[in-house]
XYZ file of C-alpha atoms in Angstrom:
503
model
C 49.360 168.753 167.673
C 48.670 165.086 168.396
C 51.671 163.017 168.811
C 51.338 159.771 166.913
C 52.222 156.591 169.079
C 52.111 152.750 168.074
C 48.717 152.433 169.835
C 47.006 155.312 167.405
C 48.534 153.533 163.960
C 46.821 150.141 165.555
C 43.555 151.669 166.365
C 43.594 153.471 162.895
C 44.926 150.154 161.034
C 42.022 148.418 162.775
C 39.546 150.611 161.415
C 40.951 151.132 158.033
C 40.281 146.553 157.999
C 37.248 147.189 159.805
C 35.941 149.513 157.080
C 37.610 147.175 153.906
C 35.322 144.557 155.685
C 32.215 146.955 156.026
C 32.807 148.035 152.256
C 32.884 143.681 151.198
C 30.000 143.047 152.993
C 27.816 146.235 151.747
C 28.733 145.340 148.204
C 28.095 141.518 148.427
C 24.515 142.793 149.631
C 24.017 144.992 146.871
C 24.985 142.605 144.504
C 22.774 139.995 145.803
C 19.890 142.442 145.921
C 20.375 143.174 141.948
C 20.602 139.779 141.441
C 17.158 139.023 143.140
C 16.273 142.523 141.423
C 16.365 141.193 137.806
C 15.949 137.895 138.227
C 12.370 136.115 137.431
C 11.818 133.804 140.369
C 13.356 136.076 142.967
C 16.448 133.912 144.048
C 20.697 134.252 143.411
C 21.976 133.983 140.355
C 23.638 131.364 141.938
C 20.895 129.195 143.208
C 18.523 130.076 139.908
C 22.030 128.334 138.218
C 21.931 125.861 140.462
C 17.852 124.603 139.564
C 18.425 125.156 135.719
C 21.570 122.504 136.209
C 19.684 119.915 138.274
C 16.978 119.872 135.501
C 19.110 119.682 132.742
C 20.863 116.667 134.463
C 17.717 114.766 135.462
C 16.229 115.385 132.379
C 19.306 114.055 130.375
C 19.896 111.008 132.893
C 16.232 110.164 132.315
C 15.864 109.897 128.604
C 16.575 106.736 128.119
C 14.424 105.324 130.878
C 11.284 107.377 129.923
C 11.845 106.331 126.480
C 11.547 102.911 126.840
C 8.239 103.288 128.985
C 7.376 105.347 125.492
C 7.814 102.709 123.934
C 5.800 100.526 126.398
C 2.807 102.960 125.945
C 3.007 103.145 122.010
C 3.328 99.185 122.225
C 0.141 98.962 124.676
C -1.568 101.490 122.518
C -1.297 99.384 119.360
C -3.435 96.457 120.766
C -6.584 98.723 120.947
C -5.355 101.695 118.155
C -4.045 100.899 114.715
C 0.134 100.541 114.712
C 0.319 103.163 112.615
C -0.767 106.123 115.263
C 0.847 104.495 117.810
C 4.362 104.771 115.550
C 3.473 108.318 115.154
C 2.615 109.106 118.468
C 5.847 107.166 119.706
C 8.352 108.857 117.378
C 6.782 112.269 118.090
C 7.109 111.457 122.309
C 10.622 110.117 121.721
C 11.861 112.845 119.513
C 10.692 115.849 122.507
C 12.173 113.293 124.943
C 15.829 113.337 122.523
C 15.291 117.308 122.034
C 14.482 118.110 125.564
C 18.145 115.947 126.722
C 19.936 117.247 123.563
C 19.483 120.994 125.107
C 20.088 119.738 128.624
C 23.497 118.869 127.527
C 24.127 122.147 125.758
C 23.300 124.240 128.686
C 25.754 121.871 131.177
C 28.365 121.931 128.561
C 27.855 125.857 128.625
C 29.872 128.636 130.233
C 27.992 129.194 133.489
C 29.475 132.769 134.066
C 28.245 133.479 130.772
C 25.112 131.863 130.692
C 21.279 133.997 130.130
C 19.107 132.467 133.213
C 15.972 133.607 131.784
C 16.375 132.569 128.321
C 17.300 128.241 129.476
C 14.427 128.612 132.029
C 12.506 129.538 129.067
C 13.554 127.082 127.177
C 13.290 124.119 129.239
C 9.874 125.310 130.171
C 8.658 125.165 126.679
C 10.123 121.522 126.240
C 8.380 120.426 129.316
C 4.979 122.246 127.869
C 5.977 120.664 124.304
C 6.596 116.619 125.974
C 3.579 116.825 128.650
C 0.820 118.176 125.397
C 2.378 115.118 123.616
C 1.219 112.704 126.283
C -1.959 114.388 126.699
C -2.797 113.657 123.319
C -3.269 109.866 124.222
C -6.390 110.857 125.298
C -7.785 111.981 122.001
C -6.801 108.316 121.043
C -9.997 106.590 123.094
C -12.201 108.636 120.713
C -10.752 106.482 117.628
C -11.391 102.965 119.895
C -13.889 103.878 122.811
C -13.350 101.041 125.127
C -13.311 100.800 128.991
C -9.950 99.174 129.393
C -8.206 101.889 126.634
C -9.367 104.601 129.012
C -8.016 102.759 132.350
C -5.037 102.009 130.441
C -4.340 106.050 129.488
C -5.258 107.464 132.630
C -2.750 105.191 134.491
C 0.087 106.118 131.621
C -0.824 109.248 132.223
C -0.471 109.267 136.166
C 3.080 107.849 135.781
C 4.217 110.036 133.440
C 2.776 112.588 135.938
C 4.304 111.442 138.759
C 7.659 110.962 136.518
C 7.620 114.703 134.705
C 6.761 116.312 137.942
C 9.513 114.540 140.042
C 12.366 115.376 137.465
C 10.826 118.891 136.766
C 10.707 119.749 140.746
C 14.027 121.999 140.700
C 11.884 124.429 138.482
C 8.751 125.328 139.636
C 7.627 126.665 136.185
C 8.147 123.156 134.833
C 6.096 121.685 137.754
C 3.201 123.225 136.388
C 4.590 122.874 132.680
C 4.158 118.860 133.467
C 1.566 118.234 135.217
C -1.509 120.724 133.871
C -1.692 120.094 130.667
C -2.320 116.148 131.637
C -5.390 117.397 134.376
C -6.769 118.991 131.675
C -6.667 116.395 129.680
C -7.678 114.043 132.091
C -10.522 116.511 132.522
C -12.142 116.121 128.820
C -12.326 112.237 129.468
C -15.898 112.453 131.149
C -16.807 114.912 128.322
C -15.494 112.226 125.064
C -17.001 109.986 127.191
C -20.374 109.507 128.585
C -19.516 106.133 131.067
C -19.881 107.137 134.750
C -16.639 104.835 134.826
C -14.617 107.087 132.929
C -15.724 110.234 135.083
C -14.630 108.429 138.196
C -11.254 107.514 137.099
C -10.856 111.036 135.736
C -12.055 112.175 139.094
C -9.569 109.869 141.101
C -6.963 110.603 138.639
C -7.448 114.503 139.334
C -6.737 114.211 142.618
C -3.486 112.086 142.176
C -2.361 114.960 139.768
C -2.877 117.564 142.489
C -0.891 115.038 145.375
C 2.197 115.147 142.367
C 1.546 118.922 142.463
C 2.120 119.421 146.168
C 4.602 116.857 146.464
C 6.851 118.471 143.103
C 6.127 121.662 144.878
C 7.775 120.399 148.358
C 10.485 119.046 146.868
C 11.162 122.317 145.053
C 11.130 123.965 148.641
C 13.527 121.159 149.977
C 15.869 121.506 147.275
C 16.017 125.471 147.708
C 16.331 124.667 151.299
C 19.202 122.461 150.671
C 21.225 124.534 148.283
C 20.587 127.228 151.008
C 21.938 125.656 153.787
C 25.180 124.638 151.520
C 25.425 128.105 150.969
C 25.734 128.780 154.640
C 28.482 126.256 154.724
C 30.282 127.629 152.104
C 30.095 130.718 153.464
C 31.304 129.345 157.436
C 33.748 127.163 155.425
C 34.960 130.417 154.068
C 35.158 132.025 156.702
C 36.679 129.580 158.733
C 39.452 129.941 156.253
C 39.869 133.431 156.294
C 40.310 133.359 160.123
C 42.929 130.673 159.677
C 44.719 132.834 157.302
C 44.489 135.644 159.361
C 45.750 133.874 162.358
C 48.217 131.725 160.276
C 49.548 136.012 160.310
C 49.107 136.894 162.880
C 51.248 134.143 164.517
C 53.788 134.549 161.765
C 54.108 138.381 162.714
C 54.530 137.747 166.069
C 57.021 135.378 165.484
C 58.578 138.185 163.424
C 58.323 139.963 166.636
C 59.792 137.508 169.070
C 62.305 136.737 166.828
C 63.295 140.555 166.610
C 63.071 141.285 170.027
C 65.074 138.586 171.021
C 67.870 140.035 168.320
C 67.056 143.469 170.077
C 67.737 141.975 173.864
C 70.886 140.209 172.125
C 72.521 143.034 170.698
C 71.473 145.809 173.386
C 72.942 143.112 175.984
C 76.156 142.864 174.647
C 76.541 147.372 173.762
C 75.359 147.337 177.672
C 77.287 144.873 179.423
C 80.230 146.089 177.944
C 80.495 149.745 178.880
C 79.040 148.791 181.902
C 81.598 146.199 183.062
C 83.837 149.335 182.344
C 81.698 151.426 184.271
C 81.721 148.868 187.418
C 85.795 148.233 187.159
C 86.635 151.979 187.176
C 84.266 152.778 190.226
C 85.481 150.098 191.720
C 88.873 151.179 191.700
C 87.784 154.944 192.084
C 86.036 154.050 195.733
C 88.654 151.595 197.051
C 90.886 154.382 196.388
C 93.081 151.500 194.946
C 95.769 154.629 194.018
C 95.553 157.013 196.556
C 93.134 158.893 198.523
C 90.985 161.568 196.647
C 91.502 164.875 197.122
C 87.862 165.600 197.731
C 86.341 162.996 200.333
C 83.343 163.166 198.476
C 84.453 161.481 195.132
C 84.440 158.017 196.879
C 81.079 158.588 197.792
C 80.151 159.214 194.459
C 82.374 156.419 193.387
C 80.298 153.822 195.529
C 76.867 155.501 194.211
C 77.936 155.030 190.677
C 79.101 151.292 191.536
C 76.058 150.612 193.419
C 73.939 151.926 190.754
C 75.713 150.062 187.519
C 75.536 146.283 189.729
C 71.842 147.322 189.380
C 71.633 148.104 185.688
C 73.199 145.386 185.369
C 70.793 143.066 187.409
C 68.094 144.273 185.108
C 69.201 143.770 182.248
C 70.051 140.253 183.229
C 66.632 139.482 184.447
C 65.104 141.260 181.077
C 67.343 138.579 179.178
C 66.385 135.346 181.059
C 62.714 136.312 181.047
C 63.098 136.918 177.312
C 64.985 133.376 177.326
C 62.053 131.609 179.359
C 59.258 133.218 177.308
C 60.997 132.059 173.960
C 61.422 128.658 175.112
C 64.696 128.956 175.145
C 66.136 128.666 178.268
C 67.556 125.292 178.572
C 68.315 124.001 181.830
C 71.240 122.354 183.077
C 69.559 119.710 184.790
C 71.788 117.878 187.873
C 71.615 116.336 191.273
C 71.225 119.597 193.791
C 71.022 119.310 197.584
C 68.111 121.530 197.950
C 68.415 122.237 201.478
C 71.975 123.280 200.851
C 71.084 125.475 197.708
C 68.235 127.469 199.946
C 70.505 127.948 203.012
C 73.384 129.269 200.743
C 71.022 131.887 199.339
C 69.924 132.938 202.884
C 73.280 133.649 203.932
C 73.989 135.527 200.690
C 70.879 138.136 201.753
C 71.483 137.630 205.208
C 73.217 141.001 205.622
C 70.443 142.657 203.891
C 68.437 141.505 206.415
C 70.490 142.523 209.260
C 70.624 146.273 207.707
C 66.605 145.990 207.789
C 66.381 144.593 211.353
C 64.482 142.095 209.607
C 64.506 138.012 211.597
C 64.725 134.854 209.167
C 63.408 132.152 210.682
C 64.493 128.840 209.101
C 62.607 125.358 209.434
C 65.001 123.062 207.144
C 63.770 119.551 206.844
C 66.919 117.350 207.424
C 67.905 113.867 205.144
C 65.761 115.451 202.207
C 67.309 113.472 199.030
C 68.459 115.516 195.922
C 66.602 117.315 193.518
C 67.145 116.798 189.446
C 66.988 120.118 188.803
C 69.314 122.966 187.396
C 70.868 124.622 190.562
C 71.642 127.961 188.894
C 67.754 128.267 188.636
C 67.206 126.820 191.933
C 69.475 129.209 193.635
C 67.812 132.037 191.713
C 64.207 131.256 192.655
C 65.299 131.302 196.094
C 66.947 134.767 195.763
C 64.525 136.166 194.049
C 61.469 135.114 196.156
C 63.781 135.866 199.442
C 65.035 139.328 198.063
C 60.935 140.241 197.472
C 60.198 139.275 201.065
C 62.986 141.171 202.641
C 62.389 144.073 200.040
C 58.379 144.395 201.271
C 59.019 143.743 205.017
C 59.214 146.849 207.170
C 61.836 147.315 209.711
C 61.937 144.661 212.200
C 59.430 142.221 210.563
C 59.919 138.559 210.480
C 60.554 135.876 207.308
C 59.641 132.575 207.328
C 61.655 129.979 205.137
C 60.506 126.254 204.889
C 61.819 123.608 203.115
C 60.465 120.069 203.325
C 58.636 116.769 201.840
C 54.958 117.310 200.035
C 51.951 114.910 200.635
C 52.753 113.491 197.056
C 56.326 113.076 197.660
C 57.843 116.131 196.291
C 59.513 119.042 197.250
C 58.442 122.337 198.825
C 60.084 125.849 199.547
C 57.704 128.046 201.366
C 58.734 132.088 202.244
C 56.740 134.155 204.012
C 56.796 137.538 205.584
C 54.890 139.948 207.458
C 54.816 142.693 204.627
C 51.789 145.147 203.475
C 50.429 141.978 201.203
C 49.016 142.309 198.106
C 44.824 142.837 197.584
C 43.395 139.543 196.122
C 42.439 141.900 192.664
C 46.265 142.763 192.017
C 47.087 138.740 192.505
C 47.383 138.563 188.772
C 48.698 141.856 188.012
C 52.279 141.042 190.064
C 52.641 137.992 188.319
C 52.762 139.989 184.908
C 55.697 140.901 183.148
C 56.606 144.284 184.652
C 53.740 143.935 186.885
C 53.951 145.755 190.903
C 51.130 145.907 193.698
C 49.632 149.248 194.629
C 50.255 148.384 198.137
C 53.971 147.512 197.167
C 54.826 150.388 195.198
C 53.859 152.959 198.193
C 55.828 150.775 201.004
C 58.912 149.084 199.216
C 61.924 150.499 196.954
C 61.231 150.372 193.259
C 61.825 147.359 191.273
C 61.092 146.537 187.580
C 58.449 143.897 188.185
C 60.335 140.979 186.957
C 61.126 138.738 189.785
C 57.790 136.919 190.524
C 57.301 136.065 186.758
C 61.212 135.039 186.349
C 60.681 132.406 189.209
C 57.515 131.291 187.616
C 58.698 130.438 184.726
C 61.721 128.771 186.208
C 59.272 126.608 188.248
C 57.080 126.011 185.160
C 60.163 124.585 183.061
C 60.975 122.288 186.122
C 57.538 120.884 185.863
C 56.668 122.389 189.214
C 54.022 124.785 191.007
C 54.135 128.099 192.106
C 51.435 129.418 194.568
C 51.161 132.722 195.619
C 49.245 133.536 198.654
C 48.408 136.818 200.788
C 46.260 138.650 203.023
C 46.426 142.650 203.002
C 48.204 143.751 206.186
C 49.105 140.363 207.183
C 51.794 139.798 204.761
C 52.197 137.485 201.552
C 53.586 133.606 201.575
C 55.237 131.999 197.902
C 55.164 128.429 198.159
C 57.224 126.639 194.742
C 56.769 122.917 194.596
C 58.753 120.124 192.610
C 57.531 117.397 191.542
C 57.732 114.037 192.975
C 59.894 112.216 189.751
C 62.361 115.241 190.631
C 63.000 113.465 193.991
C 66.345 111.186 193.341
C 65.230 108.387 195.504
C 68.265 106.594 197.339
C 68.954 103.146 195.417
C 70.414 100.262 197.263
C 74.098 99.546 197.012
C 74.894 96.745 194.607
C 76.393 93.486 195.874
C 80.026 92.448 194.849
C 78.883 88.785 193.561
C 83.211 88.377 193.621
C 83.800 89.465 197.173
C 80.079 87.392 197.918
């Protein structure tokens, strides 16, 4: 039976959002392929929504400006026709003009979610057929007054009203050809109503202007598609965009929820450890100083110092565990003061010194003297040096050599460099020993074990100083840390102040 572990309920929660995600985007598709299914011109419901509402406005925000060049045609028209067809023709133009807006407004005033497609596009086609035969008719006015300057007159009417219709009608391309074919054929019977070769030119000339409004309706029917398409698309990113914020807007917040409960966790198993423990270290220390008598059994104080020995390290980790959980959550503060760095280093060498010694292991110091003080926090100064020092003497072998150097940097900071002549680390595993919990190959077959917390504890120490940390080494050859402090951590000596009284 398999046993289930937090990294088979991520994989499986994964997949389970994987396949939600799968399942949205299959039905989205199917949706849109019904849509384009059952619809007439073979777009979204969306965009076919989209054209019937850009019609309906143009047509209703041009009614008044098309009906006053009505009104310029029926008053042209009256010079060569008697007033009383023009009237007629004008009120019939003007009232299809007034219908055609009146139902533009009820379908933008409609619910769109509930509105039929197919039966407005029907509908404003048929108004555009209605409007476009009542201009045509203008032509079946020369026949009542045959004159040359009558038929310029209604072929250029015609032409704008052309150019007009087919311009506002472009977001349907039914009502492209609504508008504009019923005047070429109109245009068309002018040569046979009238026998002037004039006439047949114009209509010829005017033809081909219909056609140009053609095309050009038609392109601007492809560029408004176009448009609304590429709005879709950023929608759509816009949308997306969105989601990923939300999901990372979660994301952070759960691993905040995290942090914040791990950090509870390292509280709380801190204080149930330290306490037995201090118990722990107090009793074995009394049992192997034999602080009330010999034991009985010489053995017991051996076991007494093992037991010590092995609670000061418990105890070690779980104080490194809590400072790296400090420095990772930002809150480690430091207690910032003047330190004599020299001093601070050479204090921490003679604190390891004897482990050393018990390794046949050499330091070799190279102390820069009259270095000024460091603003820094000297706990954390003390412990980078321990914990860097402690590594080196750890990975050395018996009767290697350490270097420690402490001295100015080209820019005027500080520098402490250690290095030994351990195993070294390969330059793939550079990274890996700077992880949390993170050892060398090299180091785990050659050294003690060790929880893999010193090298990142140090680095964030140097990182909340402001500092750098470089970590350097050559397999075989052995490994050099160098940390660096900045130069505005260098206390620069100030002049003494003259007494103006004693002056």
């Amino acid at each position: 039976m398999t046993q289930l572990t937090a990294d088979i309920v991520d994989r499986r929660k994964a997949y389970d959002d994987r396949r939600k995600s799968e399942k949205v985007i299959t039905r989205s598709a199917i949706q849109t392929a019904r849509e384009k299914l059952t619809s007439t011109t073979g777009l979204d419901r969306a965009f076919e929504y989209e054209t019937l509402r850009l019609f309906a406005e143009a047509k209703s925000s041009a009614c008044i400006i098309l009906g006053l060049y009505t009104l310029l045609v029926a008053a042209s028209l009256a010079v060569w026709l008697p007033p009383v067809m023009a009237v007629i023709w004008c009120t019939t133009a003007t009232s299809s003009l007034v219908l055609g807006a009146i139902v533009g407004r009820r379908f933008l005033n409609a619910d769109g979610s509930e509105t039929s497609i197919n039966k407005w596009q029907r509908w404003f086609v048929i108004l555009e057929t209605i409007q476009s035969l009542i201009w045509s008719t203008i032509i079946l006015l020369t026949i009542m007054a045959p004159n040359s300057f009558l038929s310029i007159f209604v072929i250029v009417a015609l032409l704008v009203y052309a150019s007009a219709a087919s311009m506002l009608a472009s977001s349907i391309r039914k009502a492209i050809h609504a508008a504009i074919i019923p005047v070429m054929c109109a245009i068309l019977m002018l040569p046979v109503l009238s026998t002037e070769m004039t006439n047949a030119v114009l209509a010829l000339l005017a033809l081909g202007s219909c056609v140009f409004h053609l095309i050009l309706a038609q392109r601007a029917h492809d560029m408004t598609l176009q448009t609304m398409g590429f709005r879709a698309e950023k929608d759509a990113l816009f949308g997306a965009l969105e989601e990923a914020n939300a999901k990372h807007d979660e994301a952070r917040r759960r691993a905040e929820e995290a942090n914040l409960a791990k950090s509870r966790f390292l509280a709380t198993m801190s204080h149930e450890l330290r306490t037995p423990l201090n118990a722990i270290l107090g009793f074995s220390e009394v049992m192997k100083s034999e602080l009330f008598g010999p034991h009985s059994v010489p053995q017991y104080k051996d076991y007494a110092s093992d037991v010590h020995s092995s609670g000061e390290h418990l105890l070690n980790i779980i104080n490194e565990i809590l400072d790296l959980s400090r420095i990772e959550a930002g809150r480690y503060e430091l207690q910032e003061e003047a330190v004599d760095f020299r001093a601070a280093v050479d204090d921490s060498r003679h604190m390891l010194d004897m482990r050393a010694r018990s390794k046949s292991i050499t330091l070799h110091t190279a102390l820069e003297q009259g270095l000024p003080r460091l603003w820094a926090d000297e706990r954390a100064v003390r412990q980078i040096t321990i914990n860097l020092l402690a590594n080196a003497i750890k990975f050395t072998p018996q009767g290697g050599e350490v270097m420690i150097k402490v001295g100015w940097t080209a820019a005027g900071g500080q520098y402490l460099s250690i290095k030994d002549t351990g195993p070294g680390i390969p330059e793939e595993e550079l990274s890996t020993v700077l992880e949390t919990f993170g050892r060398g190959s090299m180091a785990i077959k050659t050294a003690e074990q060790g929880t893999g917390l010193g090298l990142p504890i140090v680095k964030g120490l140097v990182d909340l100083h402001g500092g750098q940390f470089v970590l350097r080494s050559k397999l075989r050859e052995g490994t050099e840390v160098i940390v660096v402090f900045p130069p505005e951590r260098v206390m620069q000596a100030i002049a003494p102040v003259a007494d103006q009284a004693a002056a």
